[in-house]
Amino acid sequence: MDFHQAGSRPTRRASKDSFTGTVWQDPIIDAPAPARVRASRVSFEPGARTNWHTHPLGQTLYVIYGVGRFQTKGGPIRELRPGDVVWIPPGEKHWHGASPNNAMAHIAIQENLDGNHITWMEPVTDEEYSPKVG
């Protein structure tokens, strides 16, 4: 069994190669094989967001704070609030992040497939991010 006491693993700033704006990540679990689960608490400052990306086995988001945004490629931008749960199917291109004027934090849960849990793509442009929620 592994036990990680609160505060024993440092918060890290997310890579500018995969995010726009300021994003902080706190690890929850990255289970060793044969388990595949990986989870983290991700905190987005206002206007911050992920790049477009996919997950080989899908992803679950559980919003815990603030107001956020989420979009699948070709779909409408959806607003996220605490308690909202989003399931993104395997291979679905999407992004998520804070709203323009509010921070947002969520728990992101996904599984590794052959050591890979995410495929990063291009940044979400201001034009893609800015339309009205709907």
Backbone as a chain_set.jsonl record, in Angstrom:
{"seq": "MDFHQAGSRPTRRASKDSFTGTVWQDPIIDAPAPARVRASRVSFEPGARTNWHTHPLGQTLYVIYGVGRFQTKGGPIRELRPGDVVWIPPGEKHWHGASPNNAMAHIAIQENLDGNHITWMEPVTDEEYSPKVG", "coords": {"N": [[0.843, -1.178, 0.0], [0.463, 2.24, -0.738], [0.816, 5.384, 0.83], [0.15, 8.724, 0.81], [0.707, 11.506, 2.466], [-1.181, 14.485, 3.008], [0.073, 17.341, 1.42], [2.577, 16.287, 1.02], [3.494, 15.96, -1.525], [4.593, 18.155, -3.946], [2.761, 20.94, -5.361], [2.618, 21.575, -8.816], [3.452, 23.729, -11.537], [1.668, 23.673, -14.541], [2.747, 22.604, -17.81], [3.633, 24.986, -20.277], [3.587, 24.108, -22.831], [1.344, 22.592, -23.126], [-0.814, 23.936, -22.111], [-2.734, 26.992, -21.958], [-2.25, 30.003, -20.319], [-2.209, 30.261, -16.677], [-1.873, 27.346, -14.884], [-2.274, 24.97, -12.336], [-1.169, 21.874, -10.955], [-1.964, 19.168, -8.879], [-0.894, 16.11, -7.838], [-2.859, 13.163, -7.478], [-3.151, 10.327, -7.797], [-1.068, 7.985, -9.428], [-1.17, 5.145, -10.395], [0.76, 2.129, -10.115], [1.473, -0.387, -12.649], [-0.246, -3.506, -12.549], [-2.452, -1.825, -12.476], [-4.193, 1.03, -13.853], [-5.078, 3.58, -13.367], [-5.009, 7.141, -13.177], [-4.903, 10.235, -11.637], [-5.527, 13.697, -10.943], [-5.659, 16.879, -9.275], [-6.619, 19.74, -10.844], [-6.057, 23.111, -11.271], [-7.244, 26.026, -12.647], [-6.45, 29.311, -13.507], [-8.377, 32.357, -14.134], [-9.366, 32.396, -17.542], [-7.472, 30.504, -18.285], [-6.62, 27.373, -19.894], [-6.69, 24.012, -21.251], [-4.723, 22.625, -23.983], [-6.113, 21.388, -27.084], [-6.883, 17.946, -26.883], [-6.699, 14.311, -26.531], [-7.726, 11.201, -24.963], [-6.657, 7.879, -24.572], [-8.243, 5.953, -23.265], [-10.402, 7.363, -22.445], [-11.762, 9.992, -20.266], [-12.65, 11.295, -17.063], [-14.055, 14.144, -15.635], [-14.429, 15.944, -12.652], [-15.889, 18.62, -11.329], [-14.823, 20.872, -8.867], [-14.669, 23.465, -7.965], [-15.444, 26.877, -8.68], [-16.028, 28.373, -11.971], [-16.161, 26.971, -15.104], [-15.199, 25.964, -18.48], [-15.921, 23.779, -21.231], [-15.355, 21.83, -24.139], [-16.061, 19.727, -26.907], [-14.582, 18.781, -30.01], [-16.097, 20.498, -32.61], [-18.456, 20.713, -31.207], [-20.778, 22.519, -29.002], [-19.672, 25.097, -26.695], [-19.63, 24.339, -23.312], [-20.746, 25.255, -20.059], [-19.173, 24.794, -16.908], [-19.69, 23.846, -13.528], [-19.313, 23.587, -9.892], [-19.675, 20.241, -8.806], [-20.514, 19.261, -11.241], [-20.126, 16.597, -13.567], [-18.172, 15.24, -16.105], [-17.92, 12.984, -18.727], [-15.61, 11.965, -21.021], [-15.393, 10.263, -23.945], [-13.142, 7.608, -25.128], [-10.573, 8.777, -27.259], [-11.906, 11.114, -28.06], [-11.646, 14.372, -29.189], [-10.963, 17.248, -27.319], [-11.216, 20.11, -25.06], [-10.694, 21.819, -21.898], [-11.217, 24.172, -19.237], [-10.863, 27.207, -17.255], [-13.422, 29.771, -16.939], [-13.596, 32.948, -18.709], [-13.576, 34.962, -16.685], [-13.467, 33.748, -14.198], [-11.882, 31.529, -11.891], [-11.293, 27.947, -11.959], [-11.475, 24.63, -10.707], [-10.834, 21.171, -11.07], [-11.143, 17.606, -10.63], [-9.303, 15.388, -12.444], [-9.575, 12.339, -14.034], [-8.181, 9.525, -15.469], [-7.127, 6.695, -17.486], [-4.134, 4.821, -18.048], [-2.871, 3.57, -21.127], [-0.801, 1.277, -22.282], [1.207, 2.801, -21.074], [0.54, 5.39, -21.828], [-1.515, 8.19, -21.286], [-2.572, 10.42, -22.406], [-2.876, 12.425, -25.369], [-1.457, 15.203, -26.545], [-2.395, 18.118, -28.389], [-2.868, 20.88, -30.653], [-2.893, 24.336, -29.416], [-5.857, 25.821, -27.964], [-7.395, 28.339, -29.643], [-7.876, 31.917, -29.082], [-10.142, 32.692, -30.444], [-11.572, 30.29, -30.65], [-12.036, 29.804, -27.953], [-13.48, 31.994, -27.011], [-16.258, 32.298, -27.866], [-19.78, 32.613, -26.977], [-21.164, 30.735, -24.26], [-23.003, 27.783, -24.811]], "CA": [[0.0, 0.0, 0.0], [1.111, 3.549, -0.71], [0.089, 6.425, 1.531], [0.754, 10.033, 0.588], [0.127, 12.471, 3.378], [-1.478, 15.786, 2.412], [1.205, 18.261, 1.391], [3.863, 15.606, 0.846], [3.896, 16.055, -2.927], [4.417, 19.563, -4.279], [1.982, 21.445, -6.484], [3.514, 21.996, -9.897], [2.843, 24.52, -12.609], [1.504, 22.876, -15.755], [3.6, 22.983, -18.927], [3.123, 25.935, -21.271], [3.455, 23.378, -24.096], [0.057, 21.901, -23.152], [-1.848, 24.784, -21.514], [-2.697, 28.443, -22.133], [-2.503, 30.633, -19.031], [-1.613, 29.659, -15.484], [-2.57, 26.146, -14.444], [-1.551, 24.262, -11.286], [-1.538, 20.472, -10.855], [-1.647, 18.437, -7.66], [-1.108, 14.686, -8.106], [-3.663, 12.354, -6.557], [-2.684, 8.941, -7.932], [-0.551, 7.451, -10.689], [-1.015, 3.778, -9.899], [1.675, 1.265, -10.872], [0.881, -1.526, -13.359], [-1.18, -3.574, -13.672], [-3.473, -0.784, -12.396], [-4.0, 2.021, -14.918], [-5.697, 4.855, -13.019], [-4.186, 8.323, -12.961], [-5.798, 11.333, -11.304], [-4.912, 14.885, -10.369], [-6.472, 18.076, -9.088], [-6.1, 20.735, -11.775], [-6.617, 24.429, -10.961], [-7.06, 26.963, -13.756], [-6.739, 30.712, -13.244], [-9.301, 32.844, -15.161], [-8.877, 32.394, -18.927], [-6.536, 29.397, -18.55], [-7.261, 26.209, -20.483], [-5.83, 23.004, -21.866], [-4.725, 22.501, -25.438], [-6.922, 20.277, -27.568], [-6.232, 16.681, -26.56], [-7.518, 13.098, -26.442], [-7.287, 10.187, -24.004], [-6.887, 6.585, -25.213], [-9.3, 5.2, -22.582], [-11.38, 8.325, -21.964], [-11.437, 10.814, -19.1], [-13.743, 11.819, -16.249], [-13.782, 15.39, -14.922], [-15.35, 16.267, -11.569], [-15.622, 20.021, -11.007], [-14.894, 21.081, -7.421], [-14.611, 24.874, -7.589], [-15.434, 27.915, -9.694], [-16.809, 28.307, -13.202], [-15.269, 26.57, -16.183], [-15.701, 25.711, -19.826], [-15.562, 22.494, -21.809], [-15.846, 21.693, -25.512], [-15.546, 18.688, -27.791], [-14.388, 19.331, -31.352], [-17.326, 20.626, -33.372], [-19.617, 20.863, -30.334], [-20.907, 23.816, -28.332], [-18.951, 25.303, -25.438], [-20.51, 24.098, -22.174], [-20.286, 25.818, -18.797], [-18.944, 23.828, -15.834], [-19.819, 24.372, -12.167], [-19.049, 22.559, -8.891], [-20.573, 19.103, -8.797], [-20.68, 18.731, -12.594], [-19.288, 15.468, -13.962], [-18.085, 15.102, -17.553], [-17.241, 11.791, -19.247], [-15.12, 12.143, -22.389], [-15.083, 8.923, -24.46], [-11.806, 7.402, -25.694], [-10.249, 9.362, -28.553], [-12.665, 12.321, -28.397], [-10.837, 15.599, -29.113], [-11.651, 18.192, -26.445], [-10.436, 20.968, -24.166], [-11.418, 22.296, -20.729], [-10.479, 25.181, -18.483], [-11.634, 28.201, -16.514], [-14.135, 30.768, -17.736], [-12.744, 34.137, -18.857], [-13.522, 35.821, -15.499], [-13.482, 32.973, -12.958], [-11.027, 30.351, -11.777], [-12.007, 26.671, -11.892], [-10.652, 23.463, -10.371], [-11.511, 19.888, -11.22], [-10.387, 16.367, -10.5], [-9.225, 14.716, -13.745], [-9.308, 10.909, -13.845], [-8.042, 8.796, -16.722], [-6.349, 5.472, -17.379], [-3.013, 4.633, -18.967], [-2.889, 2.46, -22.072], [0.593, 1.087, -22.695], [2.002, 3.902, -20.54], [0.085, 6.686, -22.338], [-2.848, 8.571, -20.824], [-3.029, 11.635, -23.093], [-2.195, 12.887, -26.581], [-1.613, 16.656, -26.648], [-2.511, 18.664, -29.738], [-2.657, 22.313, -30.79], [-3.581, 25.191, -28.45], [-7.183, 26.362, -28.247], [-7.202, 29.752, -29.968], [-8.792, 32.846, -28.425], [-11.386, 32.666, -31.203], [-12.288, 29.079, -30.268], [-12.354, 29.888, -26.534], [-14.275, 33.186, -26.686], [-17.707, 32.357, -28.129], [-20.719, 32.476, -25.872], [-21.473, 29.372, -23.819], [-24.316, 27.4, -25.325]], "C": [[0.885, 1.238, 0.0], [0.206, 4.529, 0.01], [0.841, 7.732, 1.31], [0.023, 11.039, 1.466], [-0.089, 13.801, 2.663], [-0.263, 16.707, 2.518], [2.549, 17.615, 1.155], [4.364, 15.619, -0.603], [3.609, 17.469, -3.41], [3.461, 19.811, -5.453], [2.971, 21.849, -7.566], [2.744, 22.8, -10.932], [2.803, 23.673, -13.871], [2.335, 23.46, -16.891], [2.91, 23.953, -19.887], [2.99, 25.288, -22.642], [2.076, 22.75, -24.24], [-1.119, 22.736, -22.637], [-1.631, 26.234, -21.915], [-3.039, 29.049, -20.784], [-1.859, 29.865, -17.892], [-2.485, 28.525, -14.963], [-1.675, 25.424, -13.439], [-2.077, 22.835, -11.186], [-1.056, 19.889, -9.529], [-1.916, 16.96, -7.919], [-1.986, 14.049, -7.036], [-3.153, 10.918, -6.602], [-2.152, 8.713, -9.345], [-0.166, 6.011, -10.358], [-0.046, 2.963, -10.753], [0.916, 0.115, -11.544], [0.783, -2.704, -12.407], [-2.331, -2.579, -13.577], [-3.174, 0.29, -13.446], [-4.482, 3.414, -14.546], [-4.655, 5.941, -12.752], [-5.148, 9.477, -12.704], [-5.005, 12.495, -10.722], [-5.973, 15.962, -10.179], [-5.829, 19.132, -9.962], [-6.826, 22.053, -11.525], [-6.238, 25.411, -12.059], [-7.361, 28.379, -13.283], [-7.665, 31.229, -14.35], [-8.64, 32.904, -16.544], [-7.94, 31.249, -19.271], [-7.301, 28.178, -19.059], [-6.237, 25.227, -21.007], [-5.695, 23.28, -23.357], [-5.808, 21.489, -25.807], [-6.158, 18.997, -27.235], [-7.234, 15.533, -26.575], [-6.933, 12.191, -25.369], [-7.607, 8.816, -24.581], [-8.0, 5.755, -24.573], [-10.36, 6.126, -21.985], [-10.916, 9.062, -20.719], [-12.724, 11.201, -18.388], [-13.247, 13.094, -15.578], [-14.859, 15.584, -13.863], [-14.994, 17.671, -11.095], [-15.832, 20.244, -9.512], [-14.938, 22.554, -7.007], [-14.759, 25.745, -8.828], [-16.383, 27.692, -10.859], [-15.847, 28.01, -14.346], [-15.988, 26.419, -17.499], [-15.159, 24.384, -20.322], [-16.124, 22.446, -23.226], [-15.236, 20.469, -26.168], [-15.471, 19.296, -29.183], [-15.711, 19.318, -32.118], [-18.58, 20.822, -32.541], [-19.689, 22.239, -29.715], [-20.002, 23.893, -27.106], [-19.965, 25.154, -24.308], [-19.901, 24.727, -20.932], [-20.195, 24.716, -17.748], [-19.04, 24.523, -14.485], [-19.586, 23.248, -11.158], [-20.136, 21.476, -8.854], [-20.821, 18.512, -10.17], [-19.683, 17.609, -12.843], [-19.347, 15.364, -15.479], [-17.343, 13.802, -17.863], [-16.887, 12.077, -20.694], [-14.731, 10.761, -22.904], [-13.663, 8.821, -25.018], [-11.678, 8.057, -27.073], [-10.999, 10.628, -28.914], [-11.812, 13.571, -28.149], [-11.619, 16.656, -28.334], [-10.658, 19.114, -25.743], [-11.327, 21.335, -22.976], [-10.556, 23.303, -19.993], [-11.42, 26.113, -17.758], [-12.438, 29.059, -17.484], [-13.243, 32.009, -17.829], [-12.56, 34.948, -17.573], [-13.467, 35.095, -14.166], [-12.49, 31.831, -13.022], [-11.905, 29.104, -11.739], [-11.016, 25.585, -11.525], [-11.493, 22.218, -10.572], [-10.556, 18.76, -10.88], [-10.451, 15.707, -11.876], [-8.783, 13.274, -13.514], [-9.256, 10.246, -15.216], [-7.202, 7.557, -16.474], [-5.231, 5.468, -18.417], [-3.286, 3.446, -19.883], [-1.479, 2.351, -22.628], [1.454, 2.283, -22.285], [1.577, 5.289, -21.001], [-1.322, 6.986, -21.822], [-3.407, 9.784, -21.552], [-2.213, 11.863, -24.363], [-2.495, 14.373, -26.72], [-1.599, 17.088, -28.103], [-2.311, 20.177, -29.685], [-3.386, 23.104, -29.695], [-4.99, 25.564, -28.918], [-6.993, 27.859, -28.48], [-8.172, 30.622, -29.17], [-10.143, 32.849, -29.131], [-12.226, 31.425, -30.854], [-12.81, 29.171, -28.828], [-13.426, 30.936, -26.229], [-15.765, 33.136, -26.963], [-18.546, 32.146, -26.88], [-20.95, 31.004, -25.535], [-22.86, 29.021, -24.351], [-24.229, 26.125, -25.967]], "O": [[1.926, 1.274, 0.657], [-1.012, 4.516, -0.169], [2.034, 7.824, 1.596], [-1.137, 11.371, 1.223], [0.714, 14.199, 1.819], [0.346, 16.83, 3.58], [3.565, 18.308, 1.094], [5.529, 15.321, -0.863], [2.477, 17.936, -3.289], [3.368, 19.018, -6.39], [4.034, 22.399, -7.274], [1.556, 22.58, -11.168], [3.791, 23.03, -14.226], [2.593, 24.663, -16.928], [1.752, 23.761, -20.258], [2.35, 25.853, -23.529], [1.669, 22.407, -25.351], [-2.272, 22.311, -22.713], [-0.506, 26.659, -22.178], [-4.023, 28.649, -20.163], [-1.072, 28.944, -18.108], [-3.661, 28.709, -14.648], [-0.472, 25.283, -13.657], [-3.279, 22.602, -11.313], [0.087, 20.084, -9.117], [-3.057, 16.587, -8.194], [-1.87, 14.356, -5.849], [-2.769, 10.356, -5.576], [-2.723, 9.192, -10.325], [0.993, 5.702, -10.082], [-0.034, 3.094, -11.977], [-0.142, -0.303, -11.073], [1.645, -2.879, -11.546], [-3.125, -2.488, -14.513], [-2.03, 0.439, -13.876], [-4.314, 4.347, -15.331], [-3.589, 5.695, -12.189], [-6.098, 9.677, -13.461], [-3.961, 12.309, -10.097], [-7.022, 15.96, -10.822], [-4.633, 19.398, -9.844], [-8.056, 22.11, -11.561], [-5.06, 25.601, -12.361], [-8.425, 28.622, -12.713], [-7.743, 30.608, -15.41], [-7.52, 33.39, -16.697], [-7.64, 31.041, -20.447], [-8.464, 27.967, -18.713], [-5.066, 25.562, -21.184], [-6.452, 24.067, -23.925], [-6.353, 20.812, -24.936], [-4.928, 18.969, -27.299], [-8.446, 15.743, -26.623], [-5.802, 12.38, -24.923], [-8.728, 8.6, -25.042], [-8.633, 4.944, -25.249], [-11.127, 5.713, -21.115], [-9.838, 8.802, -20.185], [-13.759, 11.41, -19.022], [-12.15, 13.122, -15.019], [-16.048, 15.412, -14.132], [-13.924, 17.887, -10.526], [-16.861, 19.866, -8.953], [-15.21, 22.868, -5.848], [-14.261, 25.399, -9.899], [-17.369, 26.96, -10.775], [-14.849, 28.706, -14.533], [-17.181, 26.694, -17.633], [-14.097, 23.924, -19.902], [-17.215, 22.949, -23.491], [-14.046, 20.198, -26.012], [-16.215, 20.224, -29.498], [-16.357, 18.28, -32.258], [-19.653, 21.071, -33.089], [-18.772, 23.044, -29.876], [-19.613, 22.867, -26.548], [-21.032, 25.768, -24.339], [-18.681, 24.734, -20.768], [-21.034, 23.816, -17.704], [-18.543, 25.635, -14.308], [-19.653, 22.074, -11.524], [-21.333, 21.762, -8.868], [-21.292, 17.379, -10.274], [-18.54, 17.665, -12.388], [-20.426, 15.393, -16.071], [-16.265, 13.552, -17.323], [-17.759, 12.395, -21.502], [-13.822, 10.141, -22.352], [-13.051, 9.838, -25.345], [-12.548, 7.913, -27.932], [-10.759, 11.183, -29.986], [-11.323, 13.794, -27.042], [-12.779, 16.932, -28.636], [-9.443, 18.931, -25.818], [-12.548, 21.186, -23.03], [-9.331, 23.295, -20.105], [-12.619, 25.853, -17.654], [-12.176, 29.074, -18.686], [-12.249, 32.112, -17.111], [-11.509, 35.56, -17.38], [-13.424, 35.734, -13.115], [-12.281, 31.236, -14.079], [-13.112, 29.193, -11.514], [-9.867, 25.603, -11.964], [-12.691, 22.2, -10.29], [-9.338, 18.933, -10.847], [-11.538, 15.494, -12.412], [-7.757, 13.017, -12.885], [-10.175, 10.391, -16.022], [-6.635, 7.382, -15.395], [-5.361, 6.028, -19.505], [-3.861, 2.443, -19.461], [-1.021, 3.229, -23.358], [2.318, 2.726, -23.042], [2.195, 6.277, -20.605], [-2.214, 6.142, -21.909], [-4.567, 10.149, -21.357], [-1.027, 11.539, -24.427], [-3.633, 14.765, -26.978], [-0.897, 16.515, -28.937], [-1.659, 20.69, -28.776], [-4.361, 22.625, -29.117], [-5.268, 25.614, -30.116], [-6.485, 28.564, -27.608], [-9.168, 30.127, -28.644], [-11.179, 32.994, -28.483], [-13.451, 31.509, -30.774], [-13.895, 28.674, -28.524], [-14.197, 30.773, -25.283], [-16.503, 33.891, -26.331], [-18.095, 31.587, -25.88], [-20.932, 30.142, -26.414], [-23.77, 29.85, -24.344], [-25.231, 25.619, -26.471]]}, "num_chains": 1, "name": "protein.A"}
